[in-house]
PDB file of C-alpha atoms in Angstrom:
ATOM      1  CA  GLY A   1     116.992 220.230  -4.370  1.00 77.00           C
ATOM      2  CA  VAL A   2     113.925 221.541  -4.379  1.00 81.00           C
ATOM      3  CA  MET A   3     113.747 224.726  -2.078  1.00 88.00           C
ATOM      4  CA  GLU A   4     117.427 225.317  -3.676  1.00 88.00           C
ATOM      5  CA  LYS A   5     115.026 225.518  -7.607  1.00 86.00           C
ATOM      6  CA  LEU A   6     113.554 228.184  -5.715  1.00 84.00           C
ATOM      7  CA  GLY A   7     115.971 230.305  -4.359  1.00 89.00           C
ATOM      8  CA  LEU A   8     115.329 229.058  -0.842  1.00 92.00           C
ATOM      9  CA  GLY A   9     118.060 226.827   0.157  1.00 94.00           C
ATOM     10  CA  PRO A  10     119.409 227.558   3.081  1.00 95.00           C
ATOM     11  CA  GLU A  11     122.723 228.753   2.506  1.00 93.00           C
ATOM     12  CA  VAL A  12     120.194 231.884   0.595  1.00 94.00           C
ATOM     13  CA  LEU A  13     117.976 232.532   4.031  1.00 96.00           C
ATOM     14  CA  LEU A  14     121.269 231.688   6.539  1.00 96.00           C
ATOM     15  CA  GLN A  15     123.273 234.613   4.612  1.00 95.00           C
ATOM     16  CA  ASP A  16     119.884 236.769   5.736  1.00 94.00           C
ATOM     17  CA  ASN A  17     119.631 235.989   8.216  1.00 96.00           C
ATOM     18  CA  SER A  18     122.272 233.868  10.641  1.00 97.00           C
ATOM     19  CA  ARG A  19     120.210 232.662  13.361  1.00 98.00           C
ATOM     20  CA  LEU A  20     117.806 230.538  11.346  1.00 97.00           C
ATOM     21  CA  ILE A  21     117.327 226.835  12.246  1.00 98.00           C
ATOM     22  CA  TYR A  22     116.285 225.486   8.954  1.00 97.00           C
ATOM     23  CA  ALA A  23     115.007 221.751   9.230  1.00 97.00           C
ATOM     24  CA  ARG A  24     115.197 218.999   6.150  1.00 96.00           C
ATOM     25  CA  LEU A  25     113.267 216.059   6.519  1.00 96.00           C
ATOM     26  CA  THR A  26     113.372 213.913   3.741  1.00 96.00           C
ATOM     27  CA  GLY A  27     113.013 209.320   3.308  1.00 97.00           C
ATOM     28  CA  PHE A  28     116.901 209.086   2.569  1.00 97.00           C
ATOM     29  CA  GLY A  29     118.936 212.313   3.671  1.00 94.00           C
ATOM     30  CA  GLN A  30     120.285 215.179   1.720  1.00 92.00           C
ATOM     31  CA  ALA A  31     123.342 212.851   0.094  1.00 93.00           C
ATOM     32  CA  GLY A  32     123.812 209.317  -1.098  1.00 95.00           C
ATOM     33  CA  LYS A  33     122.672 206.728  -3.762  1.00 96.00           C
ATOM     34  CA  TYR A  34     119.248 206.876  -2.749  1.00 96.00           C
ATOM     35  CA  ALA A  35     118.899 210.959  -1.653  1.00 93.00           C
ATOM     36  CA  ARG A  36     116.790 211.575  -5.217  1.00 91.00           C
ATOM     37  CA  SER A  37     115.031 208.451  -5.408  1.00 95.00           C
ATOM     38  CA  ALA A  38     111.128 207.936  -4.368  1.00 95.00           C
ATOM     39  CA  GLY A  39     110.183 205.964  -1.305  1.00 97.00           C
ATOM     40  CA  HIS A  40     107.570 205.318   1.486  1.00 97.00           C
ATOM     41  CA  ASP A  41     108.183 203.906   5.841  1.00 97.00           C
ATOM     42  CA  ILE A  42     108.319 200.561   3.979  1.00 97.00           C
ATOM     43  CA  ASN A  43     111.064 201.405   2.049  1.00 98.00           C
ATOM     44  CA  TYR A  44     113.253 203.714   4.615  1.00 98.00           C
ATOM     45  CA  LEU A  45     112.343 201.074   6.854  1.00 97.00           C
ATOM     46  CA  ALA A  46     113.901 198.377   4.869  1.00 98.00           C
ATOM     47  CA  LEU A  47     117.004 200.355   4.906  1.00 98.00           C
ATOM     48  CA  SER A  48     117.613 200.947   7.904  1.00 97.00           C
ATOM     49  CA  GLY A  49     117.496 197.282   9.010  1.00 96.00           C
ATOM     50  CA  VAL A  50     114.652 197.422  11.715  1.00 97.00           C
ATOM     51  CA  LEU A  51     112.050 195.858   9.226  1.00 97.00           C
ATOM     52  CA  SER A  52     114.115 192.823   9.192  1.00 96.00           C
ATOM     53  CA  LYS A  53     113.005 192.199  12.835  1.00 94.00           C
ATOM     54  CA  LEU A  54     109.719 192.607  12.079  1.00 96.00           C
ATOM     55  CA  GLY A  55     107.356 189.795  11.650  1.00 94.00           C
ATOM     56  CA  ARG A  56     106.633 186.204  12.520  1.00 95.00           C
ATOM     57  CA  LYS A  57     108.202 183.161  12.392  1.00 94.00           C
ATOM     58  CA  GLY A  58     107.717 181.120   8.820  1.00 93.00           C
ATOM     59  CA  GLU A  59     106.779 184.902   7.430  1.00 95.00           C
ATOM     60  CA  ASN A  60     108.089 187.525   5.468  1.00 97.00           C
ATOM     61  CA  PRO A  61     108.931 190.278   7.735  1.00 97.00           C
ATOM     62  CA  TYR A  62     106.152 192.822   8.249  1.00 93.00           C
ATOM     63  CA  ALA A  63     105.591 197.278   7.701  1.00 90.00           C
ATOM     64  CA  PRO A  64     103.636 197.898  10.388  1.00 91.00           C
ATOM     65  CA  LEU A  65     101.339 200.744   8.522  1.00 94.00           C
ATOM     66  CA  ASN A  66     103.646 203.976   8.037  1.00 95.00           C
ATOM     67  CA  LEU A  67     104.396 204.507  11.938  1.00 96.00           C
ATOM     68  CA  LEU A  68     108.236 204.126  12.243  1.00 96.00           C
ATOM     69  CA  ALA A  69     110.029 205.941   9.955  1.00 97.00           C
ATOM     70  CA  ASP A  70     107.389 208.115   8.890  1.00 97.00           C
ATOM     71  CA  PHE A  71     106.117 209.396  11.931  1.00 97.00           C
ATOM     72  CA  ALA A  72     108.601 208.022  14.418  1.00 97.00           C
ATOM     73  CA  GLY A  73     111.438 208.668  12.781  1.00 97.00           C
ATOM     74  CA  GLY A  74     110.942 211.492  10.616  1.00 97.00           C
ATOM     75  CA  GLY A  75     108.665 213.841  12.387  1.00 97.00           C
ATOM     76  CA  VAL A  76     109.301 212.773  15.633  1.00 97.00           C
ATOM     77  CA  MET A  77     112.872 213.373  15.560  1.00 98.00           C
ATOM     78  CA  CYS A  78     112.932 216.098  13.294  1.00 98.00           C
ATOM     79  CA  ALA A  79     111.251 217.856  15.725  1.00 98.00           C
ATOM     80  CA  VAL A  80     113.952 216.814  18.329  1.00 97.00           C
ATOM     81  CA  GLY A  81     116.554 218.068  16.200  1.00 98.00           C
ATOM     82  CA  ILE A  82     114.813 221.750  16.113  1.00 98.00           C
ATOM     83  CA  VAL A  83     114.357 221.708  19.790  1.00 98.00           C
ATOM     84  CA  ILE A  84     118.119 220.694  20.311  1.00 98.00           C
ATOM     85  CA  ALA A  85     119.182 223.658  17.580  1.00 98.00           C
ATOM     86  CA  LEU A  86     116.653 226.313  19.060  1.00 98.00           C
ATOM     87  CA  TYR A  87     118.735 225.352  22.838  1.00 98.00           C
ATOM     88  CA  GLU A  88     122.369 225.240  21.224  1.00 98.00           C
ATOM     89  CA  ARG A  89     121.344 229.059  19.855  1.00 98.00           C
ATOM     90  CA  THR A  90     120.524 230.016  23.462  1.00 98.00           C
ATOM     91  CA  LYS A  91     124.423 229.767  23.950  1.00 98.00           C
ATOM     92  CA  SER A  92     126.291 230.800  20.623  1.00 98.00           C
ATOM     93  CA  GLY A  93     123.265 232.620  19.043  1.00 98.00           C
ATOM     94  CA  LYS A  94     123.839 231.171  15.393  1.00 97.00           C
ATOM     95  CA  GLY A  95     121.216 229.117  13.567  1.00 97.00           C
ATOM     96  CA  GLN A  96     122.074 225.726  11.663  1.00 97.00           C
ATOM     97  CA  VAL A  97     121.159 223.362   9.252  1.00 97.00           C
ATOM     98  CA  ILE A  98     119.619 220.149  10.125  1.00 97.00           C
ATOM     99  CA  ASP A  99     119.489 216.781   7.358  1.00 96.00           C
ATOM    100  CA  ALA A 100     116.480 214.391   9.304  1.00 97.00           C
ATOM    101  CA  SER A 101     116.659 211.401   7.370  1.00 97.00           C
ATOM    102  CA  MET A 102     113.686 208.631   8.187  1.00 98.00           C
ATOM    103  CA  VAL A 103     116.431 206.202   7.422  1.00 98.00           C
ATOM    104  CA  LYS A 104     118.721 207.430  10.085  1.00 98.00           C
ATOM    105  CA  GLY A 105     116.007 208.758  12.295  1.00 98.00           C
ATOM    106  CA  VAL A 106     114.066 204.688  12.481  1.00 98.00           C
ATOM    107  CA  ALA A 107     117.667 203.070  12.423  1.00 98.00           C
ATOM    108  CA  TYR A 108     118.925 205.958  16.005  1.00 98.00           C
ATOM    109  CA  LEU A 109     114.563 205.314  17.697  1.00 97.00           C
ATOM    110  CA  SER A 110     116.154 201.539  16.954  1.00 96.00           C
ATOM    111  CA  SER A 111     119.577 201.792  19.686  1.00 96.00           C
ATOM    112  CA  PHE A 112     118.469 199.418  21.688  1.00 94.00           C
ATOM    113  CA  LEU A 113     118.379 196.828  18.703  1.00 93.00           C
ATOM    114  CA  TRP A 114     121.626 197.209  17.841  1.00 93.00           C
ATOM    115  CA  LYS A 115     122.822 197.832  21.527  1.00 92.00           C
ATOM    116  CA  SER A 116     121.253 194.644  22.923  1.00 90.00           C
ATOM    117  CA  GLN A 117     122.339 192.279  20.114  1.00 86.00           C
ATOM    118  CA  ASN A 118     124.593 190.403  22.667  1.00 86.00           C
ATOM    119  CA  SER A 119     122.282 189.875  25.150  1.00 86.00           C
ATOM    120  CA  GLY A 120     120.449 187.184  24.144  1.00 79.00           C
ATOM    121  CA  PHE A 121     117.107 188.900  23.002  1.00 80.00           C
ATOM    122  CA  TRP A 122     117.517 188.510  19.474  1.00 86.00           C
ATOM    123  CA  SER A 123     119.726 185.948  19.527  1.00 86.00           C
ATOM    124  CA  ARG A 124     117.577 183.925  17.411  1.00 90.00           C
ATOM    125  CA  PRO A 125     115.700 184.283  14.332  1.00 92.00           C
ATOM    126  CA  ARG A 126     112.886 186.592  13.405  1.00 94.00           C
ATOM    127  CA  GLY A 127     109.874 186.045  15.387  1.00 95.00           C
ATOM    128  CA  GLU A 128     111.444 183.442  18.350  1.00 95.00           C
ATOM    129  CA  ASN A 129     112.892 186.318  20.175  1.00 94.00           C
ATOM    130  CA  LEU A 130     111.056 187.572  23.895  1.00 94.00           C
ATOM    131  CA  LEU A 131     110.037 190.649  22.302  1.00 94.00           C
ATOM    132  CA  ASP A 132     108.549 189.700  18.404  1.00 94.00           C
ATOM    133  CA  SER A 133     105.954 186.935  19.100  1.00 94.00           C
ATOM    134  CA  GLY A 134     108.233 183.845  20.160  1.00 95.00           C
ATOM    135  CA  ALA A 135     107.458 183.926  23.521  1.00 97.00           C
ATOM    136  CA  PRO A 136     104.265 182.953  24.450  1.00 98.00           C
ATOM    137  CA  TYR A 137     103.927 185.196  27.366  1.00 98.00           C
ATOM    138  CA  TYR A 138     104.500 188.427  25.009  1.00 98.00           C
ATOM    139  CA  GLU A 139     101.808 187.919  22.707  1.00 98.00           C
ATOM    140  CA  THR A 140      98.623 188.405  21.619  1.00 98.00           C
ATOM    141  CA  TYR A 141      95.436 186.278  22.005  1.00 98.00           C
ATOM    142  CA  LYS A 142      92.180 185.801  20.624  1.00 98.00           C
ATOM    143  CA  THR A 143      88.974 185.915  23.118  1.00 98.00           C
ATOM    144  CA  SER A 144      85.379 183.972  22.862  1.00 98.00           C
ATOM    145  CA  ASP A 145      83.596 186.834  21.460  1.00 98.00           C
ATOM    146  CA  GLY A 146      86.607 187.357  17.957  1.00 98.00           C
ATOM    147  CA  LYS A 147      88.259 190.147  20.433  1.00 98.00           C
ATOM    148  CA  PHE A 148      91.805 189.983  21.301  1.00 98.00           C
ATOM    149  CA  MET A 149      94.165 190.601  24.656  1.00 98.00           C
ATOM    150  CA  ALA A 150      97.729 191.663  24.926  1.00 98.00           C
ATOM    151  CA  VAL A 151      99.940 190.060  27.199  1.00 98.00           C
ATOM    152  CA  GLY A 152     103.182 191.252  28.488  1.00 98.00           C
ATOM    153  CA  ALA A 153     104.181 189.454  31.809  1.00 98.00           C
ATOM    154  CA  ILE A 154     108.352 189.559  31.121  1.00 97.00           C
ATOM    155  CA  GLU A 155     109.076 189.358  34.545  1.00 97.00           C
ATOM    156  CA  PRO A 156     108.693 186.196  36.498  1.00 97.00           C
ATOM    157  CA  GLN A 157     106.698 187.858  39.628  1.00 98.00           C
ATOM    158  CA  PHE A 158     104.138 189.179  36.738  1.00 98.00           C
ATOM    159  CA  TYR A 159     104.432 185.663  34.833  1.00 98.00           C
ATOM    160  CA  GLU A 160     103.279 183.659  37.777  1.00 97.00           C
ATOM    161  CA  GLN A 161      99.943 186.177  37.939  1.00 98.00           C
ATOM    162  CA  LEU A 162      99.471 185.470  34.403  1.00 98.00           C
ATOM    163  CA  ILE A 163      99.724 181.880  34.852  1.00 98.00           C
ATOM    164  CA  LYS A 164      97.449 182.176  37.461  1.00 98.00           C
ATOM    165  CA  GLY A 165      94.881 184.268  36.032  1.00 98.00           C
ATOM    166  CA  LEU A 166      94.680 181.490  33.214  1.00 98.00           C
ATOM    167  CA  GLY A 167      93.810 178.615  35.678  1.00 98.00           C
ATOM    168  CA  LEU A 168      96.617 177.130  34.986  1.00 97.00           C
ATOM    169  CA  ASP A 169      99.151 175.073  37.700  1.00 96.00           C
ATOM    170  CA  SER A 170     102.662 177.042  37.507  1.00 93.00           C
ATOM    171  CA  ASP A 171     104.161 173.582  38.773  1.00 94.00           C
ATOM    172  CA  LYS A 172     102.933 170.921  36.119  1.00 95.00           C
ATOM    173  CA  LEU A 173     104.172 173.599  33.072  1.00 96.00           C
ATOM    174  CA  PRO A 174     107.766 174.363  31.369  1.00 96.00           C
ATOM    175  CA  SER A 175     109.854 176.635  32.657  1.00 96.00           C
ATOM    176  CA  GLN A 176     108.564 180.226  31.277  1.00 96.00           C
ATOM    177  CA  PHE A 177     112.436 180.854  29.888  1.00 93.00           C
ATOM    178  CA  SER A 178     112.850 177.177  27.808  1.00 95.00           C
ATOM    179  CA  TYR A 179     112.714 177.962  24.190  1.00 93.00           C
ATOM    180  CA  SER A 180     111.219 174.620  23.051  1.00 95.00           C
ATOM    181  CA  ASP A 181     108.168 174.293  25.194  1.00 97.00           C
ATOM    182  CA  TRP A 182     107.429 178.030  24.018  1.00 97.00           C
ATOM    183  CA  PRO A 183     105.657 177.168  20.425  1.00 96.00           C
ATOM    184  CA  GLU A 184     103.315 174.507  22.229  1.00 97.00           C
ATOM    185  CA  MET A 185     102.943 177.176  24.988  1.00 98.00           C
ATOM    186  CA  LYS A 186     101.912 179.059  22.935  1.00 97.00           C
ATOM    187  CA  LYS A 187      99.169 177.006  21.609  1.00 97.00           C
ATOM    188  CA  ARG A 188      98.066 175.918  25.383  1.00 98.00           C
ATOM    189  CA  PHE A 189      97.858 179.539  26.034  1.00 98.00           C
ATOM    190  CA  ALA A 190      95.438 180.711  22.911  1.00 98.00           C
ATOM    191  CA  SER A 191      92.901 177.636  23.936  1.00 98.00           C
ATOM    192  CA  VAL A 192      92.971 178.472  27.124  1.00 98.00           C
ATOM    193  CA  PHE A 193      91.847 183.017  26.015  1.00 98.00           C
ATOM    194  CA  ALA A 194      89.670 181.457  23.359  1.00 98.00           C
ATOM    195  CA  GLN A 195      87.289 180.168  26.486  1.00 98.00           C
ATOM    196  CA  LYS A 196      86.185 183.410  27.610  1.00 98.00           C
ATOM    197  CA  THR A 197      85.218 186.933  26.542  1.00 98.00           C
ATOM    198  CA  GLN A 198      87.075 189.785  26.603  1.00 98.00           C
ATOM    199  CA  ALA A 199      84.920 191.843  28.941  1.00 98.00           C
ATOM    200  CA  GLU A 200      85.539 188.084  31.507  1.00 98.00           C
ATOM    201  CA  TRP A 201      89.607 187.930  30.931  1.00 98.00           C
ATOM    202  CA  CYS A 202      89.360 192.163  31.661  1.00 98.00           C
ATOM    203  CA  SER A 203      87.237 191.239  34.867  1.00 98.00           C
ATOM    204  CA  ILE A 204      90.185 188.391  36.097  1.00 98.00           C
ATOM    205  CA  PHE A 205      92.943 190.663  35.169  1.00 98.00           C
ATOM    206  CA  ASP A 206      92.099 194.152  35.638  1.00 97.00           C
ATOM    207  CA  GLY A 207      93.793 195.240  38.744  1.00 96.00           C
ATOM    208  CA  THR A 208      96.813 192.833  38.814  1.00 98.00           C
ATOM    209  CA  ASP A 209     100.259 193.011  37.950  1.00 98.00           C
ATOM    210  CA  ALA A 210      99.881 190.148  34.872  1.00 98.00           C
ATOM    211  CA  CYS A 211     100.551 192.472  32.391  1.00 98.00           C
ATOM    212  CA  VAL A 212      97.235 191.732  30.622  1.00 98.00           C
ATOM    213  CA  SER A 213      95.513 194.307  29.018  1.00 98.00           C
ATOM    214  CA  PRO A 214      92.415 193.947  25.834  1.00 98.00           C
ATOM    215  CA  ILE A 215      93.142 195.315  22.596  1.00 98.00           C
ATOM    216  CA  LEU A 216      90.815 198.810  21.811  1.00 98.00           C
ATOM    217  CA  SER A 217      89.636 199.248  18.280  1.00 97.00           C
ATOM    218  CA  PHE A 218      89.222 203.137  17.780  1.00 95.00           C
ATOM    219  CA  ASP A 219      85.639 202.960  18.158  1.00 94.00           C
ATOM    220  CA  GLU A 220      86.041 201.185  22.180  1.00 96.00           C
ATOM    221  CA  VAL A 221      89.208 203.522  23.189  1.00 96.00           C
ATOM    222  CA  ALA A 222      87.805 206.540  24.068  1.00 95.00           C
ATOM    223  CA  SER A 223      84.975 204.914  26.620  1.00 96.00           C
ATOM    224  CA  HIS A 224      87.234 203.154  28.131  1.00 97.00           C
ATOM    225  CA  GLN A 225      87.640 203.434  31.724  1.00 97.00           C
ATOM    226  CA  HIS A 226      91.150 204.750  31.837  1.00 97.00           C
ATOM    227  CA  ASN A 227      91.003 206.535  28.501  1.00 97.00           C
ATOM    228  CA  LYS A 228      88.365 208.772  30.437  1.00 96.00           C
ATOM    229  CA  GLU A 229      89.794 209.056  33.268  1.00 97.00           C
ATOM    230  CA  ARG A 230      92.802 210.557  31.699  1.00 95.00           C
ATOM    231  CA  ASN A 231      91.030 212.432  29.344  1.00 94.00           C
ATOM    232  CA  SER A 232      93.300 210.584  26.425  1.00 95.00           C
ATOM    233  CA  PHE A 233      90.765 211.568  23.785  1.00 96.00           C
ATOM    234  CA  ILE A 234      88.903 214.630  22.951  1.00 94.00           C
ATOM    235  CA  LYS A 235      85.624 215.523  19.844  1.00 93.00           C
ATOM    236  CA  ASN A 236      85.903 218.081  17.674  1.00 90.00           C
ATOM    237  CA  ASP A 237      83.091 220.346  16.345  1.00 90.00           C
ATOM    238  CA  GLN A 238      82.107 217.355  13.835  1.00 89.00           C
ATOM    239  CA  GLU A 239      81.941 214.434  17.078  1.00 90.00           C
ATOM    240  CA  ASP A 240      85.421 213.507  15.813  1.00 92.00           C
ATOM    241  CA  ILE A 241      87.218 211.595  17.891  1.00 94.00           C
ATOM    242  CA  SER A 242      91.114 211.935  17.871  1.00 94.00           C
ATOM    243  CA  PRO A 243      93.923 212.028  20.714  1.00 95.00           C
ATOM    244  CA  ARG A 244      94.704 214.509  23.294  1.00 94.00           C
ATOM    245  CA  PRO A 245      98.168 216.513  22.894  1.00 92.00           C
ATOM    246  CA  ALA A 246     100.853 214.681  24.653  1.00 93.00           C
ATOM    247  CA  PRO A 247     102.781 215.054  26.923  1.00 94.00           C
ATOM    248  CA  LEU A 248     101.005 216.881  29.428  1.00 93.00           C
ATOM    249  CA  LEU A 249     103.054 219.556  30.640  1.00 95.00           C
ATOM    250  CA  SER A 250     102.505 220.694  34.374  1.00 96.00           C
ATOM    251  CA  ARG A 251     102.209 224.661  33.927  1.00 97.00           C
ATOM    252  CA  THR A 252     101.780 225.024  29.900  1.00 96.00           C
ATOM    253  CA  PRO A 253      99.915 222.110  28.303  1.00 94.00           C
ATOM    254  CA  ALA A 254      98.378 221.839  25.186  1.00 93.00           C
ATOM    255  CA  VAL A 255      95.242 223.550  24.334  1.00 91.00           C
ATOM    256  CA  PRO A 256      93.788 221.134  21.381  1.00 90.00           C
ATOM    257  CA  SER A 257      91.448 223.004  19.228  1.00 88.00           C
ATOM    258  CA  PHE A 258      87.996 221.192  18.587  1.00 90.00           C
ATOM    259  CA  GLU A 259      87.289 222.338  15.618  1.00 89.00           C
ATOM    260  CA  ARG A 260      87.685 219.777  12.375  1.00 88.00           C
ATOM    261  CA  ASP A 261      91.123 219.637  10.889  1.00 87.00           C
ATOM    262  CA  PRO A 262      91.639 221.571   7.689  1.00 88.00           C
ATOM    263  CA  PHE A 263      91.611 219.798   3.712  1.00 89.00           C
ATOM    264  CA  ILE A 264      94.416 219.615   2.314  1.00 89.00           C
ATOM    265  CA  GLY A 265      94.553 223.147   0.430  1.00 91.00           C
ATOM    266  CA  GLU A 266      91.251 225.162   2.092  1.00 92.00           C
ATOM    267  CA  HIS A 267      93.243 228.016   3.173  1.00 93.00           C
ATOM    268  CA  THR A 268      96.285 228.208   0.781  1.00 94.00           C
ATOM    269  CA  GLU A 269      94.424 231.233  -1.274  1.00 93.00           C
ATOM    270  CA  GLU A 270      93.443 233.080   2.112  1.00 93.00           C
ATOM    271  CA  ILE A 271      96.895 232.792   3.116  1.00 94.00           C
ATOM    272  CA  LEU A 272      98.881 233.445   0.132  1.00 94.00           C
ATOM    273  CA  LEU A 273      96.936 236.866  -0.008  1.00 95.00           C
ATOM    274  CA  GLU A 274      96.822 237.822   3.516  1.00 96.00           C
ATOM    275  CA  TYR A 275     100.661 237.657   3.112  1.00 93.00           C
ATOM    276  CA  GLY A 276     101.019 239.777   0.421  1.00 94.00           C
ATOM    277  CA  PHE A 277     100.401 237.853  -3.532  1.00 94.00           C
ATOM    278  CA  THR A 278      98.233 239.801  -5.828  1.00 95.00           C
ATOM    279  CA  LYS A 279      94.937 237.231  -7.189  1.00 94.00           C
ATOM    280  CA  GLU A 280      97.215 236.964 -10.766  1.00 95.00           C
ATOM    281  CA  GLU A 281     100.075 235.813  -8.821  1.00 94.00           C
ATOM    282  CA  VAL A 282      97.834 232.908  -6.638  1.00 93.00           C
ATOM    283  CA  ALA A 283      96.219 232.438 -10.245  1.00 93.00           C
ATOM    284  CA  LYS A 284      99.171 231.637 -11.931  1.00 93.00           C
ATOM    285  CA  LEU A 285     100.944 229.559  -8.148  1.00 92.00           C
ATOM    286  CA  TYR A 286      97.794 227.303  -9.422  1.00 92.00           C
ATOM    287  CA  SER A 287      97.472 226.924 -13.205  1.00 93.00           C
ATOM    288  CA  ASP A 288     101.801 225.912 -12.595  1.00 92.00           C
ATOM    289  CA  GLN A 289     100.599 223.682  -9.821  1.00 90.00           C
ATOM    290  CA  VAL A 290     102.738 224.762  -7.756  1.00 90.00           C
ATOM    291  CA  ILE A 291      99.766 225.242  -4.891  1.00 91.00           C
ATOM    292  CA  GLU A 292      96.256 223.434  -4.930  1.00 89.00           C
ATOM    293  CA  PHE A 293      92.525 224.827  -3.608  1.00 86.00           C
ATOM    294  CA  ASN A 294      89.986 222.801  -1.610  1.00 82.00           C
ATOM    295  CA  LYS A 295      87.669 224.806  -0.664  1.00 72.00           C
ATOM    296  CA  VAL A 296      84.193 223.930   1.566  1.00 60.00           C
ATOM    297  CA  LYS A 297      81.389 224.062  -0.522  1.00 58.00           C
ATOM    298  CA  ALA A 298      78.331 225.195   1.806  1.00 46.00           C
ATOM    299  CA  ASN A 299      75.624 222.332   2.208  1.00 45.00           C
ATOM    300  CA  LEU A 300      72.500 223.528   0.741  1.00 40.00           C
TER     301      LEU A 300
END
């Protein structure tokens, strides 16, 4: 209802331009019991059902930063909705309103969890299934230098290479899919991984299909050979590192900016003046706390 209060709701603007695509991105959606309630990523995850699936055995559900609902279920799904509406407009010539709810977006993003419930993937409690840290071959392990390795050797042929790299004999181990033996196998794998450094494990597993990778920190990721060869990360003029835009388009690739990101409110006054607001109007908007200023001070 915020835009309606400003007289800029979709009904008003679509009357002026019937081709307009009007995207409304909210946490709980435009209607419903919680529509006007405050919330954050963890709340939207909770209401979507996804949060109940995240976490280890015997622990509380775990919210993985604020990536799933805010950015994936919210921002990305909203952007997809805009692209779909743009495509539809090429046929109908008409715009439409997009109700992008983070709850519904992240729920739809988790369709695989819903569609695979009867496949055996999620038949056990949280933290005891194949992909939620239950399996010893889909887990993270600490190395002797305090770093970590990620293991995702699901397929039998990949699992065999994992076992070989760990220096174990598969004939003397329980079956890969023996659920009852998973806890003990995790302990055994952990004790083996703890005997070598991350670099030593990389020298063993790099170039194999064991699905074993180093868990890189933000300080390490840009200098890793694979990422360097892919030019996956860039530095701006302040030497700050960030991911290069993705996905990569062959004919019209994104051209990243190498300038630092602007501060919130840094260009507010400049943009409003450019669009015809007077200085008095801008000052009134600021005093009413509608806009924010953040002038960058010179370092003298």
